[in-house]
Structures are given as C-alpha cells and as structure tokens.
Short mmCIF file of N, CA, C and O in Angstrom, two decimals:
data_model
loop_
_atom_site.label_atom_id
_atom_site.label_comp_id
_atom_site.label_asym_id
_atom_site.label_seq_id
_atom_site.Cartn_x
_atom_site.Cartn_y
_atom_site.Cartn_z
N MET V 1 202.47 188.82 143.00
CA MET V 1 201.50 189.77 142.52
C MET V 1 202.06 191.17 142.68
O MET V 1 202.28 191.65 143.78
N GLY V 2 202.28 191.82 141.58
CA GLY V 2 202.86 193.15 141.61
C GLY V 2 201.79 194.21 141.71
O GLY V 2 200.60 193.96 141.69
N LEU V 3 202.24 195.44 141.79
CA LEU V 3 201.34 196.57 141.91
C LEU V 3 200.53 196.76 140.64
O LEU V 3 199.35 197.10 140.70
N LYS V 4 201.15 196.49 139.49
CA LYS V 4 200.43 196.65 138.22
C LYS V 4 199.30 195.64 138.10
O LYS V 4 198.20 195.98 137.65
N THR V 5 199.54 194.42 138.49
CA THR V 5 198.47 193.41 138.40
C THR V 5 197.39 193.66 139.44
O THR V 5 196.22 193.38 139.21
N LEU V 6 197.78 194.23 140.59
CA LEU V 6 196.81 194.56 141.62
C LEU V 6 195.88 195.67 141.15
O LEU V 6 194.68 195.64 141.42
N ARG V 7 196.42 196.66 140.43
CA ARG V 7 195.61 197.76 139.93
C ARG V 7 194.61 197.31 138.87
O ARG V 7 193.59 197.94 138.67
N LYS V 8 194.90 196.22 138.20
CA LYS V 8 194.00 195.73 137.16
C LYS V 8 192.84 194.91 137.74
O LYS V 8 191.88 194.66 137.03
N GLN V 9 192.93 194.55 139.00
CA GLN V 9 191.86 193.78 139.64
C GLN V 9 190.60 194.65 139.76
O GLN V 9 190.67 195.85 140.04
N LYS V 10 189.44 194.03 139.55
CA LYS V 10 188.16 194.76 139.58
C LYS V 10 187.85 195.28 140.98
O LYS V 10 187.43 196.43 141.15
N TRP V 11 188.04 194.46 142.01
CA TRP V 11 187.74 194.87 143.37
C TRP V 11 188.63 196.02 143.83
O TRP V 11 188.22 196.89 144.59
N PHE V 12 189.88 196.06 143.34
CA PHE V 12 190.80 197.14 143.69
C PHE V 12 190.33 198.46 143.09
O PHE V 12 190.40 199.50 143.75
N LYS V 13 189.82 198.41 141.86
CA LYS V 13 189.31 199.62 141.22
C LYS V 13 188.10 200.16 141.97
O LYS V 13 187.95 201.37 142.15
N ILE V 14 187.24 199.24 142.41
CA ILE V 14 186.04 199.67 143.14
C ILE V 14 186.43 200.27 144.50
O ILE V 14 185.91 201.31 144.90
N MET V 15 187.35 199.62 145.19
CA MET V 15 187.74 200.08 146.53
C MET V 15 188.52 201.38 146.49
O MET V 15 188.50 202.15 147.44
N THR V 16 189.23 201.66 145.41
CA THR V 16 189.99 202.91 145.33
C THR V 16 189.19 204.04 144.70
O THR V 16 189.72 205.14 144.56
N ASN V 17 187.95 203.79 144.37
CA ASN V 17 187.08 204.84 143.87
C ASN V 17 186.87 205.86 145.00
O ASN V 17 186.65 205.51 146.15
N MET V 18 186.93 207.13 144.67
CA MET V 18 186.86 208.20 145.66
C MET V 18 185.53 208.16 146.41
O MET V 18 185.48 208.36 147.64
N TYR V 19 184.44 207.92 145.72
CA TYR V 19 183.12 207.90 146.36
C TYR V 19 183.00 206.74 147.36
O TYR V 19 182.43 206.91 148.44
N VAL V 20 183.53 205.61 147.00
CA VAL V 20 183.49 204.45 147.90
C VAL V 20 184.33 204.72 149.14
O VAL V 20 183.92 204.39 150.26
N MET V 21 185.47 205.33 148.97
CA MET V 21 186.34 205.62 150.10
C MET V 21 185.70 206.64 151.05
O MET V 21 185.73 206.47 152.27
N VAL V 22 185.08 207.68 150.47
CA VAL V 22 184.42 208.70 151.30
C VAL V 22 183.22 208.08 152.02
O VAL V 22 183.00 208.33 153.22
N LEU V 23 182.44 207.29 151.32
CA LEU V 23 181.28 206.63 151.93
C LEU V 23 181.71 205.68 153.05
O LEU V 23 181.10 205.66 154.13
N THR V 24 182.76 204.94 152.85
CA THR V 24 183.27 204.02 153.88
C THR V 24 183.73 204.80 155.11
O THR V 24 183.42 204.43 156.24
N ALA V 25 184.47 205.88 154.87
CA ALA V 25 184.94 206.70 155.99
C ALA V 25 183.75 207.30 156.75
O ALA V 25 183.74 207.33 157.99
N PHE V 26 182.73 207.76 156.01
CA PHE V 26 181.54 208.34 156.63
C PHE V 26 180.81 207.30 157.48
O PHE V 26 180.40 207.59 158.62
N LEU V 27 180.63 206.09 156.95
CA LEU V 27 179.94 205.04 157.70
C LEU V 27 180.70 204.65 158.95
O LEU V 27 180.10 204.46 160.02
N ILE V 28 182.01 204.53 158.83
CA ILE V 28 182.82 204.20 160.01
C ILE V 28 182.70 205.29 161.06
O ILE V 28 182.55 205.01 162.25
N TRP V 29 182.74 206.53 160.62
CA TRP V 29 182.61 207.65 161.55
C TRP V 29 181.25 207.63 162.24
O TRP V 29 181.16 207.79 163.46
N MET V 30 180.18 207.42 161.47
CA MET V 30 178.83 207.44 162.04
C MET V 30 178.57 206.26 162.98
O MET V 30 177.86 206.39 163.97
N ILE V 31 179.16 205.12 162.69
CA ILE V 31 178.90 203.93 163.52
C ILE V 31 179.72 203.97 164.81
O ILE V 31 179.22 203.61 165.87
N PHE V 32 180.97 204.42 164.76
CA PHE V 32 181.84 204.29 165.92
C PHE V 32 182.19 205.59 166.63
O PHE V 32 182.27 205.62 167.85
N PHE V 33 182.41 206.68 165.92
CA PHE V 33 183.02 207.85 166.52
C PHE V 33 182.08 209.03 166.77
O PHE V 33 182.41 209.91 167.55
N ASP V 34 180.95 209.09 166.15
CA ASP V 34 180.04 210.23 166.29
C ASP V 34 179.40 210.23 167.67
O ASP V 34 179.30 209.20 168.33
N THR V 35 178.96 211.40 168.12
CA THR V 35 178.31 211.47 169.44
C THR V 35 176.97 210.75 169.43
O THR V 35 176.47 210.37 170.49
N ASN V 36 176.37 210.59 168.30
CA ASN V 36 175.11 209.85 168.17
C ASN V 36 175.34 208.54 167.42
O ASN V 36 174.56 208.16 166.56
N SER V 37 176.40 207.86 167.76
CA SER V 37 176.77 206.65 167.03
C SER V 37 175.80 205.51 167.29
O SER V 37 174.99 205.54 168.21
N MET V 38 175.89 204.49 166.46
CA MET V 38 175.01 203.34 166.59
C MET V 38 175.26 202.60 167.91
O MET V 38 174.32 202.06 168.50
N LEU V 39 176.48 202.57 168.37
CA LEU V 39 176.80 201.89 169.62
C LEU V 39 176.11 202.57 170.80
O LEU V 39 175.57 201.90 171.69
N ILE V 40 176.11 203.90 170.80
CA ILE V 40 175.44 204.64 171.87
C ILE V 40 173.94 204.42 171.78
O ILE V 40 173.27 204.25 172.81
N HIS V 41 173.38 204.38 170.58
CA HIS V 41 171.95 204.12 170.42
C HIS V 41 171.57 202.75 170.98
O HIS V 41 170.53 202.59 171.61
N GLN V 42 172.40 201.75 170.75
CA GLN V 42 172.11 200.41 171.27
C GLN V 42 172.14 200.40 172.80
O GLN V 42 171.28 199.79 173.44
N GLU V 43 173.11 201.07 173.39
CA GLU V 43 173.18 201.16 174.85
C GLU V 43 171.94 201.87 175.40
O GLU V 43 171.38 201.45 176.41
N LEU V 44 171.53 202.94 174.73
CA LEU V 44 170.36 203.68 175.20
C LEU V 44 169.08 202.86 175.07
O LEU V 44 168.20 202.93 175.92
N LYS V 45 168.98 202.06 174.01
CA LYS V 45 167.80 201.19 173.85
C LYS V 45 167.73 200.15 174.97
O LYS V 45 166.66 199.87 175.50
N LYS V 46 168.88 199.59 175.34
CA LYS V 46 168.92 198.63 176.44
C LYS V 46 168.49 199.29 177.74
O LYS V 46 167.74 198.71 178.53
N GLU V 47 168.97 200.51 177.96
CA GLU V 47 168.61 201.22 179.18
C GLU V 47 167.13 201.55 179.20
O GLU V 47 166.47 201.46 180.24
N ILE V 48 166.57 201.92 178.05
CA ILE V 48 165.14 202.23 177.96
C ILE V 48 164.31 200.98 178.28
O ILE V 48 163.33 201.05 179.03
N LYS V 49 164.71 199.83 177.75
CA LYS V 49 163.99 198.58 178.05
C LYS V 49 164.05 198.26 179.54
O LYS V 49 163.05 197.85 180.14
N LYS V 50 165.21 198.46 180.13
CA LYS V 50 165.37 198.20 181.56
C LYS V 50 164.48 199.14 182.37
O LYS V 50 163.80 198.71 183.31
N LEU V 51 164.44 200.40 182.00
CA LEU V 51 163.61 201.38 182.71
C LEU V 51 162.12 201.09 182.52
O LEU V 51 161.32 201.29 183.44
N GLU V 52 161.73 200.61 181.33
CA GLU V 52 160.33 200.25 181.11
C GLU V 52 159.92 199.07 181.98
O GLU V 52 158.81 199.04 182.51
N LYS V 53 160.81 198.08 182.13
CA LYS V 53 160.52 196.96 183.01
C LYS V 53 160.36 197.43 184.45
O LYS V 53 159.46 197.00 185.17
N THR V 54 161.24 198.34 184.87
CA THR V 54 161.16 198.89 186.22
C THR V 54 159.86 199.66 186.40
O THR V 54 159.21 199.57 187.43
N GLN V 55 159.47 200.40 185.38
CA GLN V 55 158.23 201.16 185.43
C GLN V 55 157.02 200.24 185.56
O GLN V 55 156.11 200.50 186.36
N ASP V 56 157.00 199.15 184.81
CA ASP V 56 155.90 198.19 184.91
C ASP V 56 155.83 197.59 186.32
O ASP V 56 154.74 197.48 186.89
N PHE V 57 156.99 197.21 186.86
CA PHE V 57 157.02 196.65 188.20
C PHE V 57 156.49 197.65 189.22
O PHE V 57 155.68 197.31 190.09
N LEU V 58 156.95 198.90 189.11
CA LEU V 58 156.52 199.91 190.07
C LEU V 58 155.04 200.24 189.92
O LEU V 58 154.35 200.50 190.92
N ASN V 59 154.51 200.21 188.70
CA ASN V 59 153.07 200.42 188.51
C ASN V 59 152.26 199.32 189.17
O ASN V 59 151.20 199.58 189.77
N LYS V 60 152.73 198.08 189.09
CA LYS V 60 152.06 196.97 189.77
C LYS V 60 152.10 197.16 191.28
O LYS V 60 151.11 196.91 191.97
N GLU V 61 153.24 197.59 191.79
CA GLU V 61 153.37 197.82 193.22
C GLU V 61 152.44 198.96 193.67
O GLU V 61 151.84 198.89 194.74
N ILE V 62 152.32 199.99 192.85
CA ILE V 62 151.43 201.11 193.17
C ILE V 62 149.99 200.63 193.23
O ILE V 62 149.23 201.00 194.14
N SER V 63 149.59 199.78 192.29
CA SER V 63 148.21 199.28 192.32
C SER V 63 147.97 198.41 193.55
O SER V 63 146.90 198.48 194.16
N LYS V 64 148.96 197.61 193.94
CA LYS V 64 148.83 196.81 195.17
C LYS V 64 148.68 197.73 196.38
O LYS V 64 147.84 197.49 197.26
N ASP V 65 149.50 198.78 196.44
CA ASP V 65 149.44 199.71 197.57
C ASP V 65 148.11 200.45 197.61
O ASP V 65 147.58 200.72 198.70
N LYS V 66 147.56 200.78 196.45
CA LYS V 66 146.25 201.45 196.42
C LYS V 66 145.17 200.54 196.97
O LYS V 66 144.27 200.99 197.70
N LYS V 67 145.25 199.25 196.64
CA LYS V 67 144.28 198.30 197.19
C LYS V 67 144.40 198.22 198.71
O LYS V 67 143.39 198.16 199.42
N ILE V 68 145.63 198.21 199.20
CA ILE V 68 145.84 198.16 200.65
C ILE V 68 145.31 199.43 201.31
O ILE V 68 144.68 199.37 202.37
N ILE V 69 145.54 200.57 200.69
CA ILE V 69 145.05 201.83 201.25
C ILE V 69 143.54 201.85 201.28
O ILE V 69 142.93 202.29 202.27
N GLU V 70 142.89 201.36 200.22
CA GLU V 70 141.43 201.28 200.23
C GLU V 70 140.93 200.37 201.33
O GLU V 70 139.95 200.65 202.01
N LYS V 71 141.64 199.26 201.51
CA LYS V 71 141.25 198.31 202.55
C LYS V 71 141.42 198.93 203.93
O LYS V 71 140.59 198.72 204.82
N LEU V 72 142.49 199.69 204.14
CA LEU V 72 142.77 200.28 205.44
C LEU V 72 141.97 201.54 205.73
O LEU V 72 142.08 202.11 206.81
N SER V 73 141.16 201.98 204.80
CA SER V 73 140.32 203.15 205.06
C SER V 73 139.22 202.81 206.06
O SER V 73 138.69 203.70 206.72
N ASN V 74 138.89 201.52 206.18
CA ASN V 74 137.93 201.07 207.17
C ASN V 74 138.62 201.01 208.53
O ASN V 74 139.73 200.52 208.66
N LYS V 75 137.95 201.51 209.58
CA LYS V 75 138.57 201.61 210.90
C LYS V 75 138.89 200.23 211.48
O LYS V 75 139.95 200.03 212.07
N GLU V 76 137.99 199.27 211.30
CA GLU V 76 138.24 197.94 211.85
C GLU V 76 139.42 197.26 211.14
O GLU V 76 140.23 196.58 211.77
N GLU V 77 139.50 197.43 209.85
CA GLU V 77 140.61 196.84 209.10
C GLU V 77 141.94 197.48 209.49
O GLU V 77 142.97 196.80 209.58
N LEU V 78 141.92 198.79 209.73
CA LEU V 78 143.13 199.49 210.16
C LEU V 78 143.60 198.97 211.51
O LEU V 78 144.79 198.73 211.73
N GLU V 79 142.65 198.78 212.43
CA GLU V 79 143.00 198.26 213.76
C GLU V 79 143.55 196.83 213.66
O GLU V 79 144.54 196.49 214.29
N LYS V 80 142.93 196.01 212.82
CA LYS V 80 143.39 194.63 212.62
C LYS V 80 144.81 194.62 212.05
O LYS V 80 145.67 193.86 212.50
N PHE V 81 145.05 195.48 211.09
CA PHE V 81 146.38 195.56 210.47
C PHE V 81 147.43 195.99 211.51
O PHE V 81 148.51 195.42 211.58
N ALA V 82 147.09 196.99 212.32
CA ALA V 82 148.04 197.49 213.32
C ALA V 82 148.33 196.41 214.36
O ALA V 82 149.48 196.25 214.79
N ARG V 83 147.34 195.65 214.73
CA ARG V 83 147.56 194.59 215.71
C ARG V 83 148.41 193.46 215.14
O ARG V 83 149.30 192.95 215.82
N GLU V 84 148.14 193.08 213.90
CA GLU V 84 148.85 191.94 213.32
C GLU V 84 150.27 192.28 212.89
O GLU V 84 151.19 191.49 213.08
N GLU V 85 150.46 193.43 212.30
CA GLU V 85 151.77 193.77 211.75
C GLU V 85 152.70 194.44 212.76
O GLU V 85 153.90 194.20 212.76
N TYR V 86 152.14 195.33 213.58
CA TYR V 86 152.99 196.12 214.48
C TYR V 86 152.79 195.76 215.95
O TYR V 86 153.35 196.40 216.83
N TYR V 87 151.96 194.76 216.24
CA TYR V 87 151.71 194.27 217.59
C TYR V 87 151.26 195.39 218.52
O TYR V 87 151.67 195.46 219.68
N LEU V 88 150.43 196.27 218.01
CA LEU V 88 149.88 197.34 218.85
C LEU V 88 148.74 196.78 219.69
O LEU V 88 148.11 195.78 219.34
N LYS V 89 148.47 197.44 220.81
CA LYS V 89 147.41 196.96 221.70
C LYS V 89 146.69 198.14 222.31
O LYS V 89 147.15 199.28 222.27
N LYS V 90 145.53 197.84 222.89
CA LYS V 90 144.79 198.86 223.62
C LYS V 90 145.39 198.97 225.02
O LYS V 90 146.24 198.18 225.41
N LYS V 91 144.91 199.95 225.80
CA LYS V 91 145.53 200.24 227.08
C LYS V 91 145.56 199.05 228.04
O LYS V 91 146.58 198.73 228.61
N ASN V 92 144.49 198.40 228.25
CA ASN V 92 144.43 197.36 229.27
C ASN V 92 144.46 195.96 228.66
O ASN V 92 143.79 195.06 229.14
N GLU V 93 145.28 195.77 227.65
CA GLU V 93 145.37 194.47 227.01
C GLU V 93 146.78 193.92 227.15
O GLU V 93 147.74 194.66 227.31
N GLU V 94 146.87 192.62 227.07
CA GLU V 94 148.16 191.96 227.03
C GLU V 94 148.23 191.15 225.74
O GLU V 94 147.24 190.58 225.31
N ILE V 95 149.42 191.11 225.18
CA ILE V 95 149.60 190.38 223.92
C ILE V 95 150.54 189.22 224.17
O ILE V 95 151.59 189.36 224.79
N TYR V 96 150.14 188.05 223.68
CA TYR V 96 150.98 186.87 223.75
C TYR V 96 151.33 186.45 222.34
O TYR V 96 150.45 186.21 221.52
N LEU V 97 152.61 186.36 222.07
CA LEU V 97 153.06 185.93 220.75
C LEU V 97 153.36 184.44 220.80
O LEU V 97 154.13 183.98 221.65
N ILE V 98 152.77 183.71 219.90
CA ILE V 98 152.98 182.28 219.84
C ILE V 98 153.73 181.98 218.56
O ILE V 98 153.27 182.31 217.46
N GLU V 99 154.89 181.37 218.71
CA GLU V 99 155.69 181.03 217.54
C GLU V 99 155.63 179.53 217.33
O GLU V 99 155.75 178.75 218.26
N TYR V 100 155.47 179.14 216.09
CA TYR V 100 155.42 177.74 215.73
C TYR V 100 156.71 177.36 215.04
O TYR V 100 157.26 178.14 214.26
N GLU V 101 157.16 176.16 215.31
CA GLU V 101 158.35 175.66 214.62
C GLU V 101 157.92 174.88 213.41
O GLU V 101 157.08 173.99 213.49
N ASP V 102 158.49 175.19 212.28
CA ASP V 102 158.16 174.49 211.05
C ASP V 102 158.96 173.19 210.90
O ASP V 102 158.71 172.40 210.02
N SER V 103 159.94 173.02 211.75
CA SER V 103 160.83 171.88 211.57
C SER V 103 160.38 170.63 212.34
O SER V 103 161.18 169.80 212.68
N LEU V 104 159.10 170.52 212.66
CA LEU V 104 158.60 169.32 213.32
C LEU V 104 158.50 168.20 212.33
O LEU V 104 157.70 168.23 211.39
N LYS V 105 159.33 167.19 212.51
CA LYS V 105 159.34 166.06 211.60
C LYS V 105 159.17 164.79 212.42
O LYS V 105 159.81 164.61 213.46
N ILE V 106 158.33 163.93 211.95
CA ILE V 106 158.12 162.66 212.61
C ILE V 106 158.84 161.60 211.80
O ILE V 106 158.63 161.44 210.62
N GLU V 107 159.73 160.91 212.48
CA GLU V 107 160.48 159.85 211.81
C GLU V 107 159.78 158.53 212.01
O GLU V 107 159.47 158.13 213.12
N ILE V 108 159.49 157.86 210.94
CA ILE V 108 158.85 156.55 210.99
C ILE V 108 159.89 155.49 210.65
O ILE V 108 160.50 155.52 209.59
N PRO V 109 160.12 154.54 211.61
CA PRO V 109 161.15 153.52 211.34
C PRO V 109 160.71 152.46 210.37
O PRO V 109 159.65 152.23 210.03
#
C-alpha cells in the first residue's frame, strides 16, 4: 500500500482534515493535560463521595452523643455513668470489681 493509495482512502481524508485534527488535539488536551481535566474531576468526585460518607457517619455519632448528653443531664444518671464507666465512688465506699470468664465450657462425654 503506497502513499498514493493511502491518500485515496476515505478514513485518511477524514483524519487529515484540519478541523478533525484540531478537535482531536483539543479533546486530548482537555481530557489529560488541562488543570481541570476529566481525570482530576473523577478523582475529586471520589473524594467528595468519601467525605460525604464520613459526614454521614459523624452526623450519626453526633446524634448519639446528643442523646447521651441529654441522658446525663439528670444527676442520678450522671452518677450511675461515673460509677459504671470510671469506677468513681463516694468517700466512705469500697468498690469490688467482679470479672466473669466467658470461656467456661462444660464438656459432655
């Protein structure tokens, strides 16, 4: 296939058209090399989705914490929480911690 027969091909005429060449160069530039390229947009969309998931999780945690704060606004509940979680005690009290073993297994022959 010589150069003359190649020039007569329809696809070669279309590809060597100046407008097609400029449009192809423009698209390649916009997709890969521009500061606002499609690749950067895809990365930013992924990051936005990740941040939205994190935001949803944190909003759920905030609502849980608000419920706990409302519950602890009562003096008796606050004292119960302090005793159970931080093992706090009053002046003349003694605390005994009882630990249970979960590995109690009964073997039946």
